[in-house]
Amino acid sequence: DVKVTQSSRYLVKRTGEKVFLECVQDMDHENMFWYRQDPGLGLRLIYFSYDVKMKEKGDIPEGYSVSREKKERFSLILESASTNQTSMYLCASSLFGQGKGNTIYFGEGSWLTVV
Amino acid sequence: GDSVTQMEGPVTLSEEAFLTINCTYTATGYPSLFWYVQYPGEGLQLLLKATKADDKGSNKGFEATYRKETTSFHLEKGSVQVSDSAVYFCALSDRDTGFQKLVFGTGTRLLVSP
């Protein structure tokens, strides 16, 4: 089975702190994603990476950056956390180039509270 | 741009009732369509998918048929169980992104009581 592991399930950070959310997948997937989930808004894509050191902005990249130094690891960085970044963050991965049946696999999520 | 519209929840049902969660989409061309489920405290799991018109995806008693003419992909189950209580997300991917990314609806919460 595909496993996408997010290192922290629950975090509480202070406004202005730099926050790292880590994600590791064990299936040699090229694609990795960070989504944010908020009630009434569904999931929104923050950043997407299709290869090591490659990244692409999603729909809501402001206030976030990412790092992908190794194929299996994709980190989301909040340079200066703000209260409006309190949310559930979901990491996901998939194979590249699978066409119409391409399936994206999700981790269990990281609940971030910024106080 | 692409979008997915789901019925607002929560949907509240008694055990063994029939379930329908509506999903319609706007996309260019012929997207692939998905239903994901999120159980309490967990991430999303793929429930079923369909990649072309008139395809029916099915899994765990859930079904959804890709209707091109009505741009819909409604989720159905004949007899729900308490364990089906979760949030259900409809999603699509399309050729513009090489089917690499998903666009999600807002989710519909299902509550099933004994």
Short mmCIF file of C-alpha atoms in Angstrom, two decimals:
data_model
loop_
_atom_site.label_atom_id
_atom_site.label_comp_id
_atom_site.label_asym_id
_atom_site.label_seq_id
_atom_site.Cartn_x
_atom_site.Cartn_y
_atom_site.Cartn_z
CA ASP A 1 0.00 0.00 0.00
CA VAL A 2 1.05 3.54 -0.66
CA LYS A 3 2.00 5.37 2.48
CA VAL A 4 2.19 9.13 2.79
CA THR A 5 3.42 10.12 6.22
CA GLN A 6 3.13 13.56 7.72
CA SER A 7 5.50 13.96 10.63
CA SER A 8 3.30 16.04 12.91
CA ARG A 9 -0.42 15.49 13.43
CA TYR A 10 -1.01 18.45 15.74
CA LEU A 11 1.04 21.60 16.11
CA VAL A 12 0.54 24.84 17.99
CA LYS A 13 2.77 27.74 16.93
CA ARG A 14 3.00 31.41 17.75
CA THR A 15 2.40 34.24 15.31
CA GLY A 16 5.59 35.10 13.49
CA GLU A 17 7.24 31.71 14.00
CA LYS A 18 8.75 29.82 11.09
CA VAL A 19 6.93 26.51 10.71
CA PHE A 20 8.00 23.38 8.87
CA LEU A 21 5.54 20.66 7.89
CA GLU A 22 7.24 17.50 6.68
CA CYS A 23 5.90 14.81 4.40
CA VAL A 24 7.44 11.55 3.24
CA GLN A 25 6.10 9.01 0.73
CA ASP A 26 7.42 5.50 0.23
CA MET A 27 6.24 4.64 -3.27
CA ASP A 28 8.79 6.47 -5.43
CA HIS A 29 6.15 8.91 -6.67
CA GLU A 30 7.32 11.83 -8.78
CA ASN A 31 4.43 14.14 -7.88
CA MET A 32 3.88 15.58 -4.43
CA PHE A 33 1.33 18.11 -3.26
CA TRP A 34 0.42 20.29 -0.32
CA TYR A 35 -3.25 21.11 0.16
CA ARG A 36 -5.00 23.17 2.78
CA GLN A 37 -8.45 22.11 4.04
CA ASP A 38 -10.89 24.58 5.54
CA PRO A 39 -14.60 24.15 6.35
CA GLY A 40 -16.82 25.31 3.51
CA LEU A 41 -13.85 25.74 1.18
CA GLY A 42 -12.84 22.13 0.59
CA LEU A 43 -9.23 21.44 -0.35
CA ARG A 44 -7.14 24.09 -2.02
CA LEU A 45 -3.77 23.44 -3.62
CA ILE A 46 -0.88 25.38 -2.12
CA TYR A 47 2.10 23.94 -4.03
CA PHE A 48 2.85 21.07 -6.36
CA SER A 49 6.17 19.39 -7.17
CA TYR A 50 6.69 17.00 -10.08
CA ASP A 51 10.37 16.30 -9.49
CA VAL A 52 13.23 16.94 -7.10
CA LYS A 53 13.92 20.65 -6.77
CA MET A 54 10.96 21.43 -9.03
CA LYS A 55 7.92 23.26 -7.72
CA GLU A 56 4.86 24.98 -9.06
CA LYS A 57 2.50 27.37 -7.32
CA GLY A 58 -1.02 26.20 -6.70
CA ASP A 59 -4.10 28.30 -6.06
CA ILE A 60 -3.08 29.80 -2.71
CA PRO A 61 0.75 29.99 -2.45
CA GLU A 62 0.94 33.32 -0.63
CA GLY A 63 2.65 33.02 2.74
CA TYR A 64 4.04 29.57 1.97
CA SER A 65 7.13 28.07 0.39
CA VAL A 66 8.21 24.49 -0.24
CA SER A 67 11.33 22.40 -0.46
CA ARG A 68 11.97 19.16 -2.27
CA GLU A 69 15.58 18.09 -1.93
CA LYS A 70 14.84 14.36 -2.14
CA LYS A 71 12.25 12.54 -4.18
CA GLU A 72 10.47 11.05 -1.19
CA ARG A 73 10.28 14.20 0.93
CA PHE A 74 8.28 17.39 0.43
CA SER A 75 8.29 20.14 3.05
CA LEU A 76 5.88 23.01 3.46
CA ILE A 77 7.29 26.13 5.08
CA LEU A 78 5.40 28.99 6.66
CA GLU A 79 8.01 31.74 6.78
CA SER A 80 6.13 33.80 9.37
CA ALA A 81 3.03 32.08 10.67
CA SER A 82 -0.16 34.07 10.97
CA THR A 83 -3.48 33.24 12.60
CA ASN A 84 -5.20 32.96 9.21
CA GLN A 85 -2.94 30.00 8.47
CA THR A 86 -4.63 27.97 11.20
CA SER A 87 -5.90 25.02 9.22
CA MET A 88 -5.59 21.36 8.35
CA TYR A 89 -2.72 20.68 5.92
CA LEU A 90 -2.74 17.61 3.72
CA CYS A 91 0.20 16.19 1.84
CA ALA A 92 -0.35 13.92 -1.14
CA SER A 93 1.61 12.08 -3.81
CA SER A 94 1.07 10.36 -7.16
CA LEU A 95 2.92 8.85 -10.06
CA PHE A 96 3.69 11.12 -12.98
CA GLY A 97 2.11 10.62 -16.38
CA GLN A 98 -0.50 8.02 -15.52
CA GLY A 99 -3.12 9.68 -17.68
CA LYS A 100 -6.82 9.79 -16.93
CA GLY A 101 -6.77 7.17 -14.20
CA ASN A 102 -4.08 8.90 -12.20
CA THR A 103 -4.77 8.50 -8.48
CA ILE A 104 -3.53 10.85 -5.79
CA TYR A 105 -2.79 9.41 -2.33
CA PHE A 106 -3.12 11.47 0.82
CA GLY A 107 -1.49 11.55 4.22
CA GLU A 108 -3.47 11.80 7.45
CA GLY A 109 -3.13 15.54 7.74
CA SER A 110 -1.47 18.02 10.07
CA TRP A 111 -3.62 20.25 12.23
CA LEU A 112 -1.85 23.58 12.67
CA THR A 113 -3.04 26.19 15.15
CA VAL A 114 -1.35 29.59 15.12
CA VAL A 115 -1.93 31.63 18.27
CA GLY B 1 -11.51 27.43 -14.89
CA ASP B 2 -12.54 24.03 -13.64
CA SER B 3 -14.89 23.75 -10.71
CA VAL B 4 -16.83 21.16 -8.73
CA THR B 5 -20.10 21.85 -6.93
CA GLN B 6 -21.42 19.57 -4.22
CA MET B 7 -24.61 19.68 -2.23
CA GLU B 8 -24.30 21.34 1.11
CA GLY B 9 -24.39 19.22 4.18
CA PRO B 10 -24.71 17.82 6.59
CA VAL B 11 -26.76 14.98 5.20
CA THR B 12 -28.40 13.16 8.09
CA LEU B 13 -29.76 9.66 7.54
CA SER B 14 -30.87 6.67 9.54
CA GLU B 15 -29.04 3.38 9.11
CA GLU B 16 -30.14 1.42 6.01
CA ALA B 17 -31.47 4.54 4.27
CA PHE B 18 -30.65 5.33 0.64
CA LEU B 19 -27.93 7.89 0.06
CA THR B 20 -27.45 10.37 -2.75
CA ILE B 21 -24.83 13.12 -2.66
CA ASN B 22 -25.01 15.37 -5.70
CA CYS B 23 -21.93 16.53 -7.58
CA THR B 24 -21.77 18.60 -10.76
CA TYR B 25 -18.71 19.91 -12.52
CA THR B 26 -17.48 22.47 -15.00
CA ALA B 27 -14.45 21.53 -17.06
CA THR B 28 -13.02 21.67 -20.54
CA GLY B 29 -12.97 18.46 -22.49
CA TYR B 30 -13.43 15.14 -20.76
CA PRO B 31 -12.20 15.21 -17.18
CA SER B 32 -11.64 12.25 -14.89
CA LEU B 33 -13.97 12.22 -11.87
CA PHE B 34 -13.35 11.02 -8.35
CA TRP B 35 -15.01 10.58 -4.99
CA TYR B 36 -12.78 10.73 -1.93
CA VAL B 37 -13.87 9.99 1.64
CA GLN B 38 -12.46 11.43 4.85
CA TYR B 39 -13.27 9.58 8.07
CA PRO B 40 -13.04 11.53 11.34
CA GLY B 41 -9.48 12.48 12.19
CA GLU B 42 -8.03 10.98 9.03
CA GLY B 43 -6.78 12.03 5.61
CA LEU B 44 -8.58 11.45 2.34
CA GLN B 45 -8.98 8.03 0.76
CA LEU B 46 -10.00 7.35 -2.81
CA LEU B 47 -13.47 5.83 -2.81
CA LEU B 48 -14.11 5.44 -6.54
CA LYS B 49 -13.36 7.00 -9.89
CA ALA B 50 -14.50 7.15 -13.52
CA THR B 51 -12.49 8.30 -16.49
CA LYS B 52 -14.97 8.52 -19.35
CA ALA B 53 -18.61 9.20 -20.05
CA ASP B 54 -21.09 6.53 -18.87
CA ASP B 55 -18.42 4.80 -16.78
CA LYS B 56 -19.64 3.66 -13.39
CA GLY B 57 -17.22 3.67 -10.49
CA SER B 58 -18.04 1.46 -7.52
CA ASN B 59 -16.52 0.46 -4.20
CA LYS B 60 -17.79 -0.64 -0.76
CA GLY B 61 -21.41 -0.47 -1.96
CA PHE B 62 -21.03 3.09 -3.25
CA GLU B 63 -21.60 3.90 -6.93
CA ALA B 64 -21.33 6.93 -9.16
CA THR B 65 -21.94 7.24 -12.91
CA TYR B 66 -20.12 9.75 -15.13
CA ARG B 67 -22.89 11.67 -16.91
CA LYS B 68 -21.47 13.90 -19.61
CA GLU B 69 -24.85 15.25 -20.71
CA THR B 70 -25.64 16.59 -17.24
CA THR B 71 -22.00 17.13 -16.15
CA SER B 72 -22.72 15.15 -13.01
CA PHE B 73 -21.17 12.41 -10.90
CA HIS B 74 -23.63 11.77 -8.09
CA LEU B 75 -22.64 9.38 -5.31
CA GLU B 76 -25.19 6.74 -4.26
CA LYS B 77 -25.44 3.90 -1.79
CA GLY B 78 -28.45 1.69 -1.32
CA SER B 79 -28.17 1.13 2.43
CA VAL B 80 -25.89 3.27 4.58
CA GLN B 81 -24.25 2.17 7.80
CA VAL B 82 -23.15 4.15 10.84
CA SER B 83 -19.57 3.48 9.75
CA ASP B 84 -20.21 5.48 6.54
CA SER B 85 -20.35 8.68 8.58
CA ALA B 86 -17.62 10.83 7.04
CA VAL B 87 -17.00 13.78 4.75
CA TYR B 88 -17.25 13.01 1.03
CA PHE B 89 -15.38 15.04 -1.58
CA CYS B 90 -16.07 15.08 -5.29
CA ALA B 91 -13.07 15.99 -7.45
CA LEU B 92 -11.88 16.16 -11.05
CA SER B 93 -8.68 16.23 -13.04
CA ASP B 94 -8.37 17.29 -16.64
CA ARG B 95 -6.13 17.37 -19.68
CA ASP B 96 -5.02 20.95 -19.06
CA THR B 97 -2.97 19.71 -16.11
CA GLY B 98 -2.12 16.39 -17.73
CA PHE B 99 -4.48 14.78 -15.20
CA GLN B 100 -1.83 15.47 -12.56
CA LYS B 101 -3.85 17.69 -10.23
CA LEU B 102 -7.24 17.52 -8.56
CA VAL B 103 -9.87 20.22 -8.20
CA PHE B 104 -12.13 19.53 -5.22
CA GLY B 105 -15.64 20.38 -4.21
CA THR B 106 -16.29 21.76 -0.76
CA GLY B 107 -17.20 18.38 0.73
CA THR B 108 -20.45 16.98 2.10
CA ARG B 109 -20.65 15.64 5.62
CA LEU B 110 -22.74 12.50 6.07
CA LEU B 111 -24.08 11.59 9.50
CA VAL B 112 -25.72 8.17 9.89
CA SER B 113 -27.58 7.37 13.09
CA PRO B 114 -28.44 3.86 14.35
#
